[in-house]
PDB file of C-alpha atoms in Angstrom:
ATOM      1  CA  UNK A   1      11.778  -8.653  12.936  1.00 39.00           C
ATOM      2  CA  UNK A   2       9.928  -7.258  16.134  1.00 40.00           C
ATOM      3  CA  UNK A   3      12.310  -5.031  17.727  1.00 45.00           C
ATOM      4  CA  UNK A   4      11.585  -1.824  17.069  1.00 47.00           C
ATOM      5  CA  UNK A   5      13.563   0.493  14.622  1.00 57.00           C
ATOM      6  CA  UNK A   6      14.871  -2.312  12.168  1.00 84.00           C
ATOM      7  CA  UNK A   7      14.491  -1.442   8.504  1.00 93.00           C
ATOM      8  CA  UNK A   8      12.605  -4.236   6.678  1.00 96.00           C
ATOM      9  CA  UNK A   9      14.013  -5.253   3.409  1.00 96.00           C
ATOM     10  CA  UNK A  10      11.484  -6.398   1.264  1.00 97.00           C
ATOM     11  CA  UNK A  11       7.957  -4.995   0.219  1.00 98.00           C
ATOM     12  CA  UNK A  12       4.786  -6.168  -1.637  1.00 98.00           C
ATOM     13  CA  UNK A  13       3.748  -4.583  -4.644  1.00 98.00           C
ATOM     14  CA  UNK A  14      -0.336  -4.585  -5.398  1.00 98.00           C
ATOM     15  CA  UNK A  15      -0.411  -4.375  -8.783  1.00 97.00           C
ATOM     16  CA  UNK A  16      -2.572  -7.165 -10.247  1.00 96.00           C
ATOM     17  CA  UNK A  17      -5.754  -5.102  -9.899  1.00 94.00           C
ATOM     18  CA  UNK A  18      -8.383  -4.855 -13.294  1.00 93.00           C
ATOM     19  CA  UNK A  19      -7.949  -1.082 -12.999  1.00 92.00           C
ATOM     20  CA  UNK A  20     -11.588  -0.487 -13.692  1.00 93.00           C
ATOM     21  CA  UNK A  21     -11.625   2.561 -11.695  1.00 92.00           C
ATOM     22  CA  UNK A  22      -8.907   4.264 -14.187  1.00 94.00           C
ATOM     23  CA  UNK A  23     -10.638   3.250 -17.433  1.00 95.00           C
ATOM     24  CA  UNK A  24     -10.348   4.218 -20.091  1.00 95.00           C
ATOM     25  CA  UNK A  25      -6.953   4.740 -19.120  1.00 93.00           C
ATOM     26  CA  UNK A  26      -6.496   1.137 -18.192  1.00 96.00           C
ATOM     27  CA  UNK A  27      -7.788   0.192 -21.705  1.00 95.00           C
ATOM     28  CA  UNK A  28      -4.478  -1.083 -23.047  1.00 95.00           C
ATOM     29  CA  UNK A  29      -1.976  -0.602 -19.974  1.00 96.00           C
ATOM     30  CA  UNK A  30      -2.292  -1.563 -16.481  1.00 96.00           C
ATOM     31  CA  UNK A  31      -2.948   0.961 -13.961  1.00 96.00           C
ATOM     32  CA  UNK A  32       0.366   0.978 -11.956  1.00 97.00           C
ATOM     33  CA  UNK A  33       1.993   2.342 -15.480  1.00 97.00           C
ATOM     34  CA  UNK A  34      -0.490   5.258 -15.712  1.00 97.00           C
ATOM     35  CA  UNK A  35       1.661   8.430 -15.124  1.00 96.00           C
ATOM     36  CA  UNK A  36       1.451  11.334 -12.767  1.00 96.00           C
ATOM     37  CA  UNK A  37       3.836  14.407 -13.857  1.00 94.00           C
ATOM     38  CA  UNK A  38       5.840  11.812 -16.435  1.00 95.00           C
ATOM     39  CA  UNK A  39       6.352   9.283 -13.782  1.00 96.00           C
ATOM     40  CA  UNK A  40       4.670   5.954 -13.410  1.00 97.00           C
ATOM     41  CA  UNK A  41       2.541   5.320 -10.649  1.00 97.00           C
ATOM     42  CA  UNK A  42       4.652   1.926  -9.975  1.00 97.00           C
ATOM     43  CA  UNK A  43       8.310   3.997 -10.312  1.00 97.00           C
ATOM     44  CA  UNK A  44       6.925   6.478  -7.709  1.00 97.00           C
ATOM     45  CA  UNK A  45       6.579   3.554  -5.506  1.00 97.00           C
ATOM     46  CA  UNK A  46       9.825   2.223  -6.526  1.00 97.00           C
ATOM     47  CA  UNK A  47      11.914   5.777  -5.726  1.00 96.00           C
ATOM     48  CA  UNK A  48      10.125   5.676  -2.519  1.00 96.00           C
ATOM     49  CA  UNK A  49      11.174   2.214  -1.737  1.00 97.00           C
ATOM     50  CA  UNK A  50      15.129   2.772  -2.935  1.00 96.00           C
ATOM     51  CA  UNK A  51      14.960   6.371  -0.866  1.00 95.00           C
ATOM     52  CA  UNK A  52      13.746   4.226   2.334  1.00 96.00           C
ATOM     53  CA  UNK A  53      16.373   1.621   1.623  1.00 95.00           C
ATOM     54  CA  UNK A  54      14.294  -1.421   0.791  1.00 96.00           C
ATOM     55  CA  UNK A  55      16.210  -3.449  -1.724  1.00 95.00           C
ATOM     56  CA  UNK A  56      13.772  -6.494  -2.703  1.00 97.00           C
ATOM     57  CA  UNK A  57      10.281  -6.189  -4.320  1.00 97.00           C
ATOM     58  CA  UNK A  58       7.501  -9.078  -4.659  1.00 98.00           C
ATOM     59  CA  UNK A  59       4.702  -8.128  -7.114  1.00 98.00           C
ATOM     60  CA  UNK A  60       1.795  -9.427  -7.701  1.00 98.00           C
ATOM     61  CA  UNK A  61       0.108  -9.470 -11.624  1.00 97.00           C
ATOM     62  CA  UNK A  62      -2.651 -10.629 -13.544  1.00 97.00           C
ATOM     63  CA  UNK A  63      -3.780  -7.848 -15.501  1.00 96.00           C
ATOM     64  CA  UNK A  64      -1.846  -6.873 -18.730  1.00 97.00           C
ATOM     65  CA  UNK A  65       1.012  -8.898 -16.584  1.00 97.00           C
ATOM     66  CA  UNK A  66       3.821  -8.685 -19.287  1.00 97.00           C
ATOM     67  CA  UNK A  67       3.744  -4.774 -19.611  1.00 98.00           C
ATOM     68  CA  UNK A  68       4.489  -4.945 -15.539  1.00 97.00           C
ATOM     69  CA  UNK A  69       7.105  -7.457 -16.042  1.00 97.00           C
ATOM     70  CA  UNK A  70       9.124  -6.343 -18.690  1.00 97.00           C
ATOM     71  CA  UNK A  71       8.670  -2.729 -16.820  1.00 97.00           C
ATOM     72  CA  UNK A  72      10.069  -3.928 -13.479  1.00 97.00           C
ATOM     73  CA  UNK A  73      13.118  -5.381 -15.714  1.00 95.00           C
ATOM     74  CA  UNK A  74      14.298  -2.301 -16.061  1.00 93.00           C
ATOM     75  CA  UNK A  75      15.061  -1.975 -12.371  1.00 91.00           C
ATOM     76  CA  UNK A  76      16.722  -5.065 -11.842  1.00 86.00           C
ATOM     77  CA  UNK A  77      20.319  -3.518 -11.307  1.00 90.00           C
ATOM     78  CA  UNK A  78      18.109  -1.680  -8.482  1.00 92.00           C
ATOM     79  CA  UNK A  79      16.037  -4.122  -6.765  1.00 96.00           C
ATOM     80  CA  UNK A  80      15.429  -7.972  -6.631  1.00 96.00           C
ATOM     81  CA  UNK A  81      12.598  -8.646  -8.247  1.00 96.00           C
ATOM     82  CA  UNK A  82      10.222 -11.494  -7.644  1.00 97.00           C
ATOM     83  CA  UNK A  83       6.781 -11.775  -9.383  1.00 97.00           C
ATOM     84  CA  UNK A  84       4.102 -13.668  -7.793  1.00 98.00           C
ATOM     85  CA  UNK A  85       1.801 -14.913 -10.450  1.00 97.00           C
ATOM     86  CA  UNK A  86      -1.775 -14.473 -10.349  1.00 97.00           C
ATOM     87  CA  UNK A  87      -2.661 -14.452 -14.358  1.00 97.00           C
ATOM     88  CA  UNK A  88      -4.741 -17.629 -13.807  1.00 97.00           C
ATOM     89  CA  UNK A  89      -6.818 -16.348 -11.261  1.00 97.00           C
ATOM     90  CA  UNK A  90      -7.051 -12.564  -9.778  1.00 97.00           C
ATOM     91  CA  UNK A  91      -6.948 -13.388  -5.802  1.00 97.00           C
ATOM     92  CA  UNK A  92      -7.926  -9.949  -4.273  1.00 97.00           C
ATOM     93  CA  UNK A  93      -5.537  -8.215  -1.743  1.00 97.00           C
ATOM     94  CA  UNK A  94      -5.991 -10.917   0.719  1.00 97.00           C
ATOM     95  CA  UNK A  95      -5.769 -13.806  -1.120  1.00 97.00           C
ATOM     96  CA  UNK A  96      -2.711 -12.132  -2.791  1.00 98.00           C
ATOM     97  CA  UNK A  97      -1.308 -12.170   0.150  1.00 98.00           C
ATOM     98  CA  UNK A  98      -1.540 -15.291   0.775  1.00 98.00           C
ATOM     99  CA  UNK A  99      -0.155 -16.613  -2.368  1.00 97.00           C
ATOM    100  CA  UNK A 100       3.172 -14.093  -1.763  1.00 98.00           C
ATOM    101  CA  UNK A 101       3.758 -14.927   2.085  1.00 97.00           C
ATOM    102  CA  UNK A 102       6.261 -17.500   0.865  1.00 97.00           C
ATOM    103  CA  UNK A 103       8.017 -15.374  -1.451  1.00 98.00           C
ATOM    104  CA  UNK A 104       8.986 -13.170   1.209  1.00 97.00           C
ATOM    105  CA  UNK A 105      11.860 -13.327   3.562  1.00 95.00           C
ATOM    106  CA  UNK A 106      11.182 -10.217   6.113  1.00 96.00           C
ATOM    107  CA  UNK A 107       8.865  -9.986   8.625  1.00 97.00           C
ATOM    108  CA  UNK A 108       7.237  -7.574   9.052  1.00 97.00           C
ATOM    109  CA  UNK A 109       7.101  -6.144   5.494  1.00 98.00           C
ATOM    110  CA  UNK A 110       5.903  -3.263   3.564  1.00 98.00           C
ATOM    111  CA  UNK A 111       2.965  -3.677   1.386  1.00 98.00           C
ATOM    112  CA  UNK A 112       1.982  -0.865  -0.693  1.00 98.00           C
ATOM    113  CA  UNK A 113      -1.047  -0.106  -3.361  1.00 96.00           C
ATOM    114  CA  UNK A 114       0.107   1.039  -6.475  1.00 90.00           C
ATOM    115  CA  UNK A 115      -2.806   3.849  -7.081  1.00 89.00           C
ATOM    116  CA  UNK A 116      -1.795   6.424  -4.461  1.00 92.00           C
ATOM    117  CA  UNK A 117       1.315   9.555  -4.618  1.00 96.00           C
ATOM    118  CA  UNK A 118       2.935  11.044  -1.800  1.00 97.00           C
ATOM    119  CA  UNK A 119       5.790  13.354  -0.202  1.00 95.00           C
ATOM    120  CA  UNK A 120       7.206  13.363   2.432  1.00 95.00           C
ATOM    121  CA  UNK A 121       7.796  16.474   4.794  1.00 91.00           C
ATOM    122  CA  UNK A 122      10.718  15.463   6.503  1.00 86.00           C
ATOM    123  CA  UNK A 123      11.984  12.037   7.269  1.00 91.00           C
ATOM    124  CA  UNK A 124      11.015   9.563   4.494  1.00 95.00           C
ATOM    125  CA  UNK A 125       7.180   7.732   5.774  1.00 97.00           C
ATOM    126  CA  UNK A 126       8.809   4.327   5.373  1.00 97.00           C
ATOM    127  CA  UNK A 127      11.317   4.856   7.434  1.00 97.00           C
ATOM    128  CA  UNK A 128       9.077   6.530  10.056  1.00 97.00           C
ATOM    129  CA  UNK A 129       6.830   3.399   9.632  1.00 97.00           C
ATOM    130  CA  UNK A 130      10.013   1.272  10.803  1.00 97.00           C
ATOM    131  CA  UNK A 131      11.194   3.179  13.622  1.00 96.00           C
ATOM    132  CA  UNK A 132       7.651   2.824  14.894  1.00 97.00           C
ATOM    133  CA  UNK A 133       7.041  -0.954  14.342  1.00 97.00           C
ATOM    134  CA  UNK A 134       6.463  -2.935  17.482  1.00 96.00           C
ATOM    135  CA  UNK A 135       6.203  -6.587  16.882  1.00 95.00           C
ATOM    136  CA  UNK A 136       5.197  -7.195  20.424  1.00 96.00           C
ATOM    137  CA  UNK A 137       1.944  -5.089  20.019  1.00 97.00           C
ATOM    138  CA  UNK A 138       1.458  -4.823  16.387  1.00 98.00           C
ATOM    139  CA  UNK A 139      -0.041  -7.314  13.597  1.00 98.00           C
ATOM    140  CA  UNK A 140      -0.243  -4.228  11.370  1.00 98.00           C
ATOM    141  CA  UNK A 141       0.712  -0.445  10.938  1.00 98.00           C
ATOM    142  CA  UNK A 142      -0.666   1.795   8.831  1.00 98.00           C
ATOM    143  CA  UNK A 143      -0.040   5.236   7.463  1.00 98.00           C
ATOM    144  CA  UNK A 144      -2.889   7.397   7.500  1.00 98.00           C
ATOM    145  CA  UNK A 145      -3.665  10.982   6.846  1.00 97.00           C
ATOM    146  CA  UNK A 146      -6.014  13.319   8.187  1.00 96.00           C
ATOM    147  CA  UNK A 147      -9.792  13.129   6.247  1.00 95.00           C
ATOM    148  CA  UNK A 148      -8.691  16.911   5.972  1.00 93.00           C
ATOM    149  CA  UNK A 149      -5.483  16.228   4.083  1.00 93.00           C
ATOM    150  CA  UNK A 150      -6.567  13.517   1.995  1.00 94.00           C
ATOM    151  CA  UNK A 151      -6.131  14.799  -1.621  1.00 94.00           C
ATOM    152  CA  UNK A 152      -8.646  13.121  -4.074  1.00 93.00           C
ATOM    153  CA  UNK A 153     -10.304  10.832  -1.911  1.00 91.00           C
ATOM    154  CA  UNK A 154     -13.802   9.797  -3.092  1.00 87.00           C
ATOM    155  CA  UNK A 155     -14.665   8.069   0.545  1.00 86.00           C
ATOM    156  CA  UNK A 156     -15.399   9.620   4.304  1.00 89.00           C
ATOM    157  CA  UNK A 157     -13.144   7.934   5.684  1.00 93.00           C
ATOM    158  CA  UNK A 158     -11.483   4.426   7.058  1.00 94.00           C
ATOM    159  CA  UNK A 159     -10.774   4.515  10.629  1.00 96.00           C
ATOM    160  CA  UNK A 160     -10.949   6.084  13.524  1.00 96.00           C
ATOM    161  CA  UNK A 161      -6.909   6.659  15.483  1.00 96.00           C
ATOM    162  CA  UNK A 162      -7.232   6.726  19.752  1.00 96.00           C
ATOM    163  CA  UNK A 163      -4.337   8.305  21.616  1.00 95.00           C
ATOM    164  CA  UNK A 164      -2.334   5.072  21.970  1.00 95.00           C
ATOM    165  CA  UNK A 165      -2.156   4.931  18.173  1.00 96.00           C
ATOM    166  CA  UNK A 166      -4.906   2.040  18.059  1.00 98.00           C
ATOM    167  CA  UNK A 167      -7.322   1.901  14.893  1.00 98.00           C
ATOM    168  CA  UNK A 168     -10.809   1.148  14.857  1.00 97.00           C
ATOM    169  CA  UNK A 169     -14.071   1.665  12.564  1.00 94.00           C
ATOM    170  CA  UNK A 170     -17.006   0.343  14.463  1.00 86.00           C
ATOM    171  CA  UNK A 171     -19.958   0.621  13.634  1.00 76.00           C
ATOM    172  CA  UNK A 172     -21.635   1.501  10.967  1.00 73.00           C
ATOM    173  CA  UNK A 173     -19.771   3.200   7.493  1.00 76.00           C
ATOM    174  CA  UNK A 174     -19.733   7.332   7.917  1.00 74.00           C
ATOM    175  CA  UNK A 175     -17.733   9.767   8.351  1.00 85.00           C
ATOM    176  CA  UNK A 176     -14.084   9.199  10.047  1.00 93.00           C
ATOM    177  CA  UNK A 177     -11.491  10.991  10.724  1.00 93.00           C
ATOM    178  CA  UNK A 178      -8.851   9.094   8.765  1.00 97.00           C
ATOM    179  CA  UNK A 179      -7.963   7.966   5.566  1.00 96.00           C
ATOM    180  CA  UNK A 180      -6.193   4.868   4.984  1.00 97.00           C
ATOM    181  CA  UNK A 181      -3.143   5.606   2.193  1.00 97.00           C
ATOM    182  CA  UNK A 182      -2.263   2.450   0.906  1.00 97.00           C
ATOM    183  CA  UNK A 183       0.644   1.940   2.582  1.00 98.00           C
ATOM    184  CA  UNK A 184       0.882  -0.837   5.363  1.00 98.00           C
ATOM    185  CA  UNK A 185       3.587  -2.877   7.442  1.00 98.00           C
ATOM    186  CA  UNK A 186       2.880  -6.359   8.174  1.00 98.00           C
ATOM    187  CA  UNK A 187       3.357  -8.663  10.129  1.00 98.00           C
ATOM    188  CA  UNK A 188       3.325 -12.065   8.754  1.00 97.00           C
ATOM    189  CA  UNK A 189       1.548 -13.788  11.837  1.00 97.00           C
ATOM    190  CA  UNK A 190      -2.003 -11.933  10.465  1.00 97.00           C
ATOM    191  CA  UNK A 191      -1.635 -13.614   6.947  1.00 98.00           C
ATOM    192  CA  UNK A 192      -3.291 -17.042   8.693  1.00 97.00           C
ATOM    193  CA  UNK A 193      -6.295 -19.040   8.066  1.00 97.00           C
ATOM    194  CA  UNK A 194      -7.808 -17.439   4.908  1.00 97.00           C
ATOM    195  CA  UNK A 195     -11.806 -18.161   4.706  1.00 97.00           C
ATOM    196  CA  UNK A 196     -11.204 -18.720   1.092  1.00 97.00           C
ATOM    197  CA  UNK A 197      -8.656 -18.649  -2.151  1.00 97.00           C
ATOM    198  CA  UNK A 198     -10.134 -15.184  -2.902  1.00 98.00           C
ATOM    199  CA  UNK A 199     -10.415 -12.410  -0.048  1.00 97.00           C
ATOM    200  CA  UNK A 200      -9.707  -9.011   0.859  1.00 97.00           C
ATOM    201  CA  UNK A 201      -7.549  -8.128   3.377  1.00 97.00           C
ATOM    202  CA  UNK A 202     -10.306  -6.362   5.515  1.00 97.00           C
ATOM    203  CA  UNK A 203     -10.578 -10.435   6.617  1.00 97.00           C
ATOM    204  CA  UNK A 204      -7.264  -9.975   8.091  1.00 98.00           C
ATOM    205  CA  UNK A 205      -7.763  -6.392   9.575  1.00 98.00           C
ATOM    206  CA  UNK A 206     -10.627  -7.113  11.228  1.00 97.00           C
ATOM    207  CA  UNK A 207      -8.920  -9.436  13.352  1.00 97.00           C
ATOM    208  CA  UNK A 208      -6.594  -7.183  13.640  1.00 98.00           C
ATOM    209  CA  UNK A 209      -8.642  -4.601  14.938  1.00 98.00           C
ATOM    210  CA  UNK A 210     -10.743  -7.045  16.990  1.00 97.00           C
ATOM    211  CA  UNK A 211      -7.324  -7.893  19.136  1.00 97.00           C
ATOM    212  CA  UNK A 212      -6.407  -4.134  19.406  1.00 97.00           C
ATOM    213  CA  UNK A 213      -3.301  -4.906  17.147  1.00 98.00           C
ATOM    214  CA  UNK A 214      -4.023  -2.842  14.362  1.00 98.00           C
ATOM    215  CA  UNK A 215      -2.290   0.510  14.397  1.00 98.00           C
ATOM    216  CA  UNK A 216      -2.127   3.891  12.274  1.00 98.00           C
ATOM    217  CA  UNK A 217       1.093   6.221  12.081  1.00 98.00           C
ATOM    218  CA  UNK A 218      -0.284   9.966  10.833  1.00 98.00           C
ATOM    219  CA  UNK A 219       1.995  10.746   7.526  1.00 97.00           C
ATOM    220  CA  UNK A 220       2.850  14.592   7.940  1.00 94.00           C
ATOM    221  CA  UNK A 221       3.304  14.952   4.135  1.00 94.00           C
ATOM    222  CA  UNK A 222       0.960  15.315   1.003  1.00 95.00           C
ATOM    223  CA  UNK A 223      -0.946  11.899   0.111  1.00 97.00           C
ATOM    224  CA  UNK A 224      -3.186  11.412  -3.035  1.00 96.00           C
ATOM    225  CA  UNK A 225      -5.582   9.187  -4.320  1.00 95.00           C
ATOM    226  CA  UNK A 226      -5.072   8.310  -7.520  1.00 95.00           C
ATOM    227  CA  UNK A 227      -7.174   5.864  -8.702  1.00 91.00           C
ATOM    228  CA  UNK A 228      -9.140   7.111 -10.935  1.00 94.00           C
ATOM    229  CA  UNK A 229      -8.818   9.979 -14.521  1.00 95.00           C
ATOM    230  CA  UNK A 230      -9.516  12.779 -12.965  1.00 96.00           C
ATOM    231  CA  UNK A 231      -7.142  12.603  -9.916  1.00 95.00           C
ATOM    232  CA  UNK A 232      -4.723  12.850 -12.015  1.00 96.00           C
ATOM    233  CA  UNK A 233      -4.789  16.454 -12.903  1.00 96.00           C
ATOM    234  CA  UNK A 234      -6.055  17.107  -9.695  1.00 95.00           C
ATOM    235  CA  UNK A 235      -2.910  15.520  -8.586  1.00 96.00           C
ATOM    236  CA  UNK A 236      -0.221  17.193 -10.951  1.00 96.00           C
ATOM    237  CA  UNK A 237      -1.498  20.429  -9.945  1.00 95.00           C
ATOM    238  CA  UNK A 238      -1.232  19.995  -6.627  1.00 94.00           C
ATOM    239  CA  UNK A 239       2.130  18.946  -6.755  1.00 93.00           C
ATOM    240  CA  UNK A 240       3.015  21.870  -9.009  1.00 91.00           C
ATOM    241  CA  UNK A 241       2.663  24.088  -5.922  1.00 80.00           C
ATOM    242  CA  UNK A 242       4.789  22.384  -3.707  1.00 63.00           C
TER     243      UNK A 242
END
């Protein structure tokens, strides 16, 4: 798919991580099954995908994988579910994409981390991303939020964004204007020439950034980092005042 506005039918959900930042809540359950306001992080992502019209999901698993698989079985009537099994070796985000690539029929496809929470102000954010996609100039489109609106973030910002929508992060790490939400739309051509079996998606991003094929779309709703225990209560409090 390279035309403007088509809706990708598949999303990969990154659910294999150890959830070490979320300890002790992840001592006996995987991070995607931690709850915010009575809903698991995984179900929040599924709710967003369902609302956007995405019907196929590929989910990578490693830590407490059986729990994730059992939970997904409850959604078999809503989604075609494929498991990308990393039980034998946790492959990190880049390696996880390489492992799952052939399981994903759509190009581009959504890739979503299961440790963030977002709300939409108007149009569904995933539908906005699909409408903004231009395969002629993009290898990746990231949903980003201004640093000032990045709820619970522990960082200093991930990217700068220019007037053409291109992202950059040149120079030393430091304050940047935008935070990545954990939601991205990826062209399969970006997943090429892996440097190792286990590696970060940053390798692919750096190539796209250098070629000016890494773009950002500014989210117009709320977004919260829910990657550590204290963030749960803060997110619930913020959501209660919406």
